[in-house]
C-alpha positions as YAML, in Angstrom:
chain: A
units: angstrom
residues:
- id: 1
  name: UNK
  ca: [147.20, 82.86, 44.84]
- id: 2
  name: UNK
  ca: [146.98, 86.57, 45.53]
- id: 3
  name: UNK
  ca: [145.83, 87.67, 49.00]
- id: 4
  name: UNK
  ca: [142.17, 88.61, 49.08]
- id: 5
  name: UNK
  ca: [141.63, 92.28, 49.69]
- id: 6
  name: UNK
  ca: [138.55, 93.19, 51.69]
- id: 7
  name: UNK
  ca: [136.99, 96.53, 50.82]
- id: 8
  name: UNK
  ca: [137.05, 98.83, 53.85]
- id: 9
  name: UNK
  ca: [133.72, 99.23, 55.59]
- id: 10
  name: UNK
  ca: [132.13, 102.67, 55.69]
- id: 11
  name: UNK
  ca: [130.99, 102.26, 59.29]
- id: 12
  name: UNK
  ca: [133.23, 101.48, 62.22]
- id: 13
  name: UNK
  ca: [132.09, 98.24, 63.81]
- id: 14
  name: UNK
  ca: [131.47, 97.42, 67.44]
- id: 15
  name: UNK
  ca: [134.33, 96.43, 69.71]
- id: 16
  name: UNK
  ca: [133.09, 92.95, 70.71]
- id: 17
  name: UNK
  ca: [130.48, 92.01, 68.16]
- id: 18
  name: UNK
  ca: [129.80, 91.95, 64.44]
- id: 19
  name: UNK
  ca: [127.28, 94.83, 64.42]
- id: 20
  name: UNK
  ca: [127.72, 97.98, 62.36]
- id: 21
  name: UNK
  ca: [124.46, 99.63, 63.35]
- id: 22
  name: UNK
  ca: [123.79, 103.25, 62.45]
- id: 23
  name: UNK
  ca: [120.59, 103.69, 64.44]
- id: 24
  name: UNK
  ca: [120.65, 106.78, 66.66]
- id: 25
  name: UNK
  ca: [118.50, 109.67, 67.76]
- id: 26
  name: UNK
  ca: [118.51, 112.81, 65.67]
- id: 27
  name: UNK
  ca: [118.95, 116.17, 67.41]
- id: 28
  name: UNK
  ca: [116.98, 119.16, 66.17]
- id: 29
  name: UNK
  ca: [118.83, 121.42, 63.73]
- id: 30
  name: UNK
  ca: [118.00, 124.53, 65.76]
- id: 31
  name: UNK
  ca: [120.28, 124.75, 68.79]
- id: 32
  name: UNK
  ca: [118.18, 127.20, 70.78]
- id: 33
  name: UNK
  ca: [115.29, 126.54, 73.16]
- id: 34
  name: UNK
  ca: [111.91, 126.20, 71.44]
- id: 35
  name: UNK
  ca: [109.65, 129.26, 71.33]
- id: 36
  name: UNK
  ca: [106.95, 127.58, 73.47]
- id: 37
  name: UNK
  ca: [109.42, 126.79, 76.28]
- id: 38
  name: UNK
  ca: [108.81, 129.18, 79.19]
- id: 39
  name: UNK
  ca: [111.10, 128.00, 82.02]
- id: 40
  name: UNK
  ca: [114.24, 129.89, 82.98]
- id: 41
  name: UNK
  ca: [117.71, 128.39, 82.72]
- id: 42
  name: UNK
  ca: [118.26, 128.86, 86.47]
- id: 43
  name: UNK
  ca: [115.13, 126.76, 87.20]
- id: 44
  name: UNK
  ca: [116.46, 123.94, 85.04]
- id: 45
  name: UNK
  ca: [119.91, 124.13, 86.67]
- id: 46
  name: UNK
  ca: [118.31, 123.95, 90.12]
- id: 47
  name: UNK
  ca: [116.24, 120.91, 89.17]
- id: 48
  name: UNK
  ca: [119.33, 119.22, 87.68]
- id: 49
  name: UNK
  ca: [121.15, 119.78, 90.99]
- id: 50
  name: UNK
  ca: [118.12, 118.54, 92.97]
- id: 51
  name: UNK
  ca: [117.99, 115.29, 90.99]
- id: 52
  name: UNK
  ca: [121.75, 114.82, 91.36]
- id: 53
  name: UNK
  ca: [121.48, 115.18, 95.15]
- id: 54
  name: UNK
  ca: [118.90, 112.37, 95.06]
- id: 55
  name: UNK
  ca: [121.58, 110.16, 93.54]
- id: 56
  name: UNK
  ca: [120.47, 110.12, 89.90]
- id: 57
  name: UNK
  ca: [123.02, 109.86, 87.10]
- id: 58
  name: UNK
  ca: [123.24, 112.51, 84.32]
- id: 59
  name: UNK
  ca: [121.43, 110.38, 81.73]
- id: 60
  name: UNK
  ca: [118.60, 109.61, 84.19]
- id: 61
  name: UNK
  ca: [118.30, 113.34, 84.93]
- id: 62
  name: UNK
  ca: [118.02, 114.06, 81.20]
- id: 63
  name: UNK
  ca: [115.28, 111.45, 80.76]
- id: 64
  name: UNK
  ca: [113.25, 112.86, 83.67]
- id: 65
  name: UNK
  ca: [113.61, 116.43, 82.41]
- id: 66
  name: UNK
  ca: [112.59, 115.34, 78.91]
- id: 67
  name: UNK
  ca: [109.60, 113.22, 79.93]
- id: 68
  name: UNK
  ca: [108.20, 115.11, 82.92]
- id: 69
  name: UNK
  ca: [109.35, 118.70, 82.53]
- id: 70
  name: UNK
  ca: [109.28, 119.25, 78.77]
- id: 71
  name: UNK
  ca: [113.00, 120.01, 78.43]
- id: 72
  name: UNK
  ca: [114.04, 118.54, 75.08]
- id: 73
  name: UNK
  ca: [117.73, 119.45, 75.37]
- id: 74
  name: UNK
  ca: [119.23, 120.87, 78.57]
- id: 75
  name: UNK
  ca: [122.10, 122.36, 76.58]
- id: 76
  name: UNK
  ca: [119.70, 124.36, 74.39]
- id: 77
  name: UNK
  ca: [118.12, 125.96, 77.46]
- id: 78
  name: UNK
  ca: [121.07, 126.43, 79.83]
- id: 79
  name: UNK
  ca: [123.99, 126.58, 77.41]
- id: 80
  name: UNK
  ca: [125.75, 123.71, 79.19]
- id: 81
  name: UNK
  ca: [125.34, 119.95, 79.25]
- id: 82
  name: UNK
  ca: [124.07, 118.19, 82.39]
- id: 83
  name: UNK
  ca: [127.47, 116.84, 83.43]
- id: 84
  name: UNK
  ca: [129.06, 120.29, 83.11]
- id: 85
  name: UNK
  ca: [126.31, 121.80, 85.25]
- id: 86
  name: UNK
  ca: [126.96, 119.12, 87.87]
- id: 87
  name: UNK
  ca: [130.73, 119.69, 87.76]
- id: 88
  name: UNK
  ca: [130.21, 123.42, 88.35]
- id: 89
  name: UNK
  ca: [128.26, 122.66, 91.50]
- id: 90
  name: UNK
  ca: [130.56, 119.86, 92.62]
- id: 91
  name: UNK
  ca: [127.86, 117.21, 92.20]
- id: 92
  name: UNK
  ca: [129.40, 115.20, 89.38]
- id: 93
  name: UNK
  ca: [129.66, 111.43, 90.00]
- id: 94
  name: UNK
  ca: [133.16, 110.24, 90.91]
- id: 95
  name: UNK
  ca: [133.04, 107.53, 88.21]
- id: 96
  name: UNK
  ca: [132.16, 108.43, 84.60]
- id: 97
  name: UNK
  ca: [128.77, 107.01, 83.70]
- id: 98
  name: UNK
  ca: [129.84, 104.60, 80.94]
- id: 99
  name: UNK
  ca: [132.52, 103.10, 83.20]
- id: 100
  name: UNK
  ca: [130.03, 102.85, 86.06]
- id: 101
  name: UNK
  ca: [127.58, 100.85, 83.92]
- id: 102
  name: UNK
  ca: [130.29, 98.51, 82.62]
- id: 103
  name: UNK
  ca: [131.39, 97.79, 86.20]
- id: 104
  name: UNK
  ca: [127.76, 97.22, 87.18]
- id: 105
  name: UNK
  ca: [127.38, 94.75, 84.31]
- id: 106
  name: UNK
  ca: [130.59, 92.92, 85.27]
- id: 107
  name: UNK
  ca: [129.40, 92.62, 88.88]
- id: 108
  name: UNK
  ca: [126.07, 91.13, 87.80]
- id: 109
  name: UNK
  ca: [127.76, 88.64, 85.43]
- id: 110
  name: UNK
  ca: [130.18, 87.64, 88.20]
- id: 111
  name: UNK
  ca: [127.25, 87.12, 90.58]
- id: 112
  name: UNK
  ca: [125.56, 84.95, 87.93]
- id: 113
  name: UNK
  ca: [128.76, 82.90, 87.56]
- id: 114
  name: UNK
  ca: [128.86, 82.17, 91.29]
- id: 115
  name: UNK
  ca: [125.66, 80.12, 91.00]
- id: 116
  name: UNK
  ca: [126.26, 78.90, 87.41]
- id: 117
  name: UNK
  ca: [129.89, 77.84, 87.29]
- id: 118
  name: UNK
  ca: [129.56, 75.87, 84.04]
- id: 119
  name: UNK
  ca: [128.24, 78.82, 82.04]
- id: 120
  name: UNK
  ca: [131.19, 79.15, 79.66]
- id: 121
  name: UNK
  ca: [129.58, 81.85, 77.53]
- id: 122
  name: UNK
  ca: [129.10, 84.15, 80.53]
- id: 123
  name: UNK
  ca: [132.68, 83.53, 81.55]
- id: 124
  name: UNK
  ca: [133.81, 84.62, 78.08]
- id: 125
  name: UNK
  ca: [131.50, 87.66, 78.11]
- id: 126
  name: UNK
  ca: [132.89, 88.67, 81.51]
- id: 127
  name: UNK
  ca: [136.39, 88.70, 80.02]
- id: 128
  name: UNK
  ca: [135.15, 90.98, 77.22]
- id: 129
  name: UNK
  ca: [133.37, 93.31, 79.65]
- id: 130
  name: UNK
  ca: [136.43, 93.56, 81.88]
- id: 131
  name: UNK
  ca: [138.68, 94.27, 78.91]
- id: 132
  name: UNK
  ca: [136.35, 97.15, 77.99]
- id: 133
  name: UNK
  ca: [136.57, 98.40, 81.59]
- id: 134
  name: UNK
  ca: [140.38, 98.38, 81.45]
- id: 135
  name: UNK
  ca: [140.40, 100.12, 78.05]
- id: 136
  name: UNK
  ca: [137.99, 102.82, 79.25]
- id: 137
  name: UNK
  ca: [139.92, 103.29, 82.49]
- id: 138
  name: UNK
  ca: [143.09, 103.80, 80.46]
- id: 139
  name: UNK
  ca: [141.35, 106.51, 78.44]
- id: 140
  name: UNK
  ca: [139.96, 108.25, 81.54]
- id: 141
  name: UNK
  ca: [143.38, 108.21, 83.22]
- id: 142
  name: UNK
  ca: [144.92, 109.74, 80.11]
- id: 143
  name: UNK
  ca: [142.29, 112.51, 80.03]
- id: 144
  name: UNK
  ca: [142.65, 112.98, 83.83]
- id: 145
  name: UNK
  ca: [139.04, 112.10, 84.63]
- id: 146
  name: UNK
  ca: [140.27, 109.28, 86.87]
- id: 147
  name: UNK
  ca: [143.17, 109.43, 89.29]
- id: 148
  name: UNK
  ca: [146.39, 107.82, 87.97]
- id: 149
  name: UNK
  ca: [146.34, 105.20, 90.73]
- id: 150
  name: UNK
  ca: [142.70, 104.12, 90.10]
- id: 151
  name: UNK
  ca: [142.50, 100.41, 89.41]
- id: 152
  name: UNK
  ca: [139.59, 98.10, 88.64]
- id: 153
  name: UNK
  ca: [139.52, 95.19, 91.04]
- id: 154
  name: UNK
  ca: [136.80, 92.58, 90.61]
- id: 155
  name: UNK
  ca: [136.80, 91.79, 94.33]
- id: 156
  name: UNK
  ca: [135.95, 95.37, 95.34]
- id: 157
  name: UNK
  ca: [133.90, 96.28, 92.24]
- id: 158
  name: UNK
  ca: [130.55, 95.69, 93.94]
- id: 159
  name: UNK
  ca: [131.32, 98.50, 96.41]
- id: 160
  name: UNK
  ca: [131.90, 100.92, 93.51]
- id: 161
  name: UNK
  ca: [128.40, 100.39, 92.12]
- id: 162
  name: UNK
  ca: [126.49, 99.84, 95.37]
...
């Protein structure tokens, strides 16, 4: 019998899961600050730096600015994204945010496994999470956002996200 040919999917699927979701937020077409917005770019940059000094991550800063300060898009007001503003001032986090959250997830799953040794599904999920960490670390080393000798170690991971 002839090999069955599967029609290629239009959407790229998820790495470890069957989903092909297309749900996402839609940015406004206009890339400038709205006409009703009356704060200066320097004020926004100062508040971004203030939140970063408090230990907030770039996405948390964006949520606070959106919800409490009426800044829909920081880039529309300042001309630069939050992470670039932080890098200019030397306040950028040492670990990229997506890698940080994957490590945090792996630490919590590992902690769960200490008290639930028979949880085979969590053990499998931990392997998937850690493979994503290694893949992302490889990318960040290639793009020089991580030092070439940076290595994920599960024993010391909890100190990275503490």
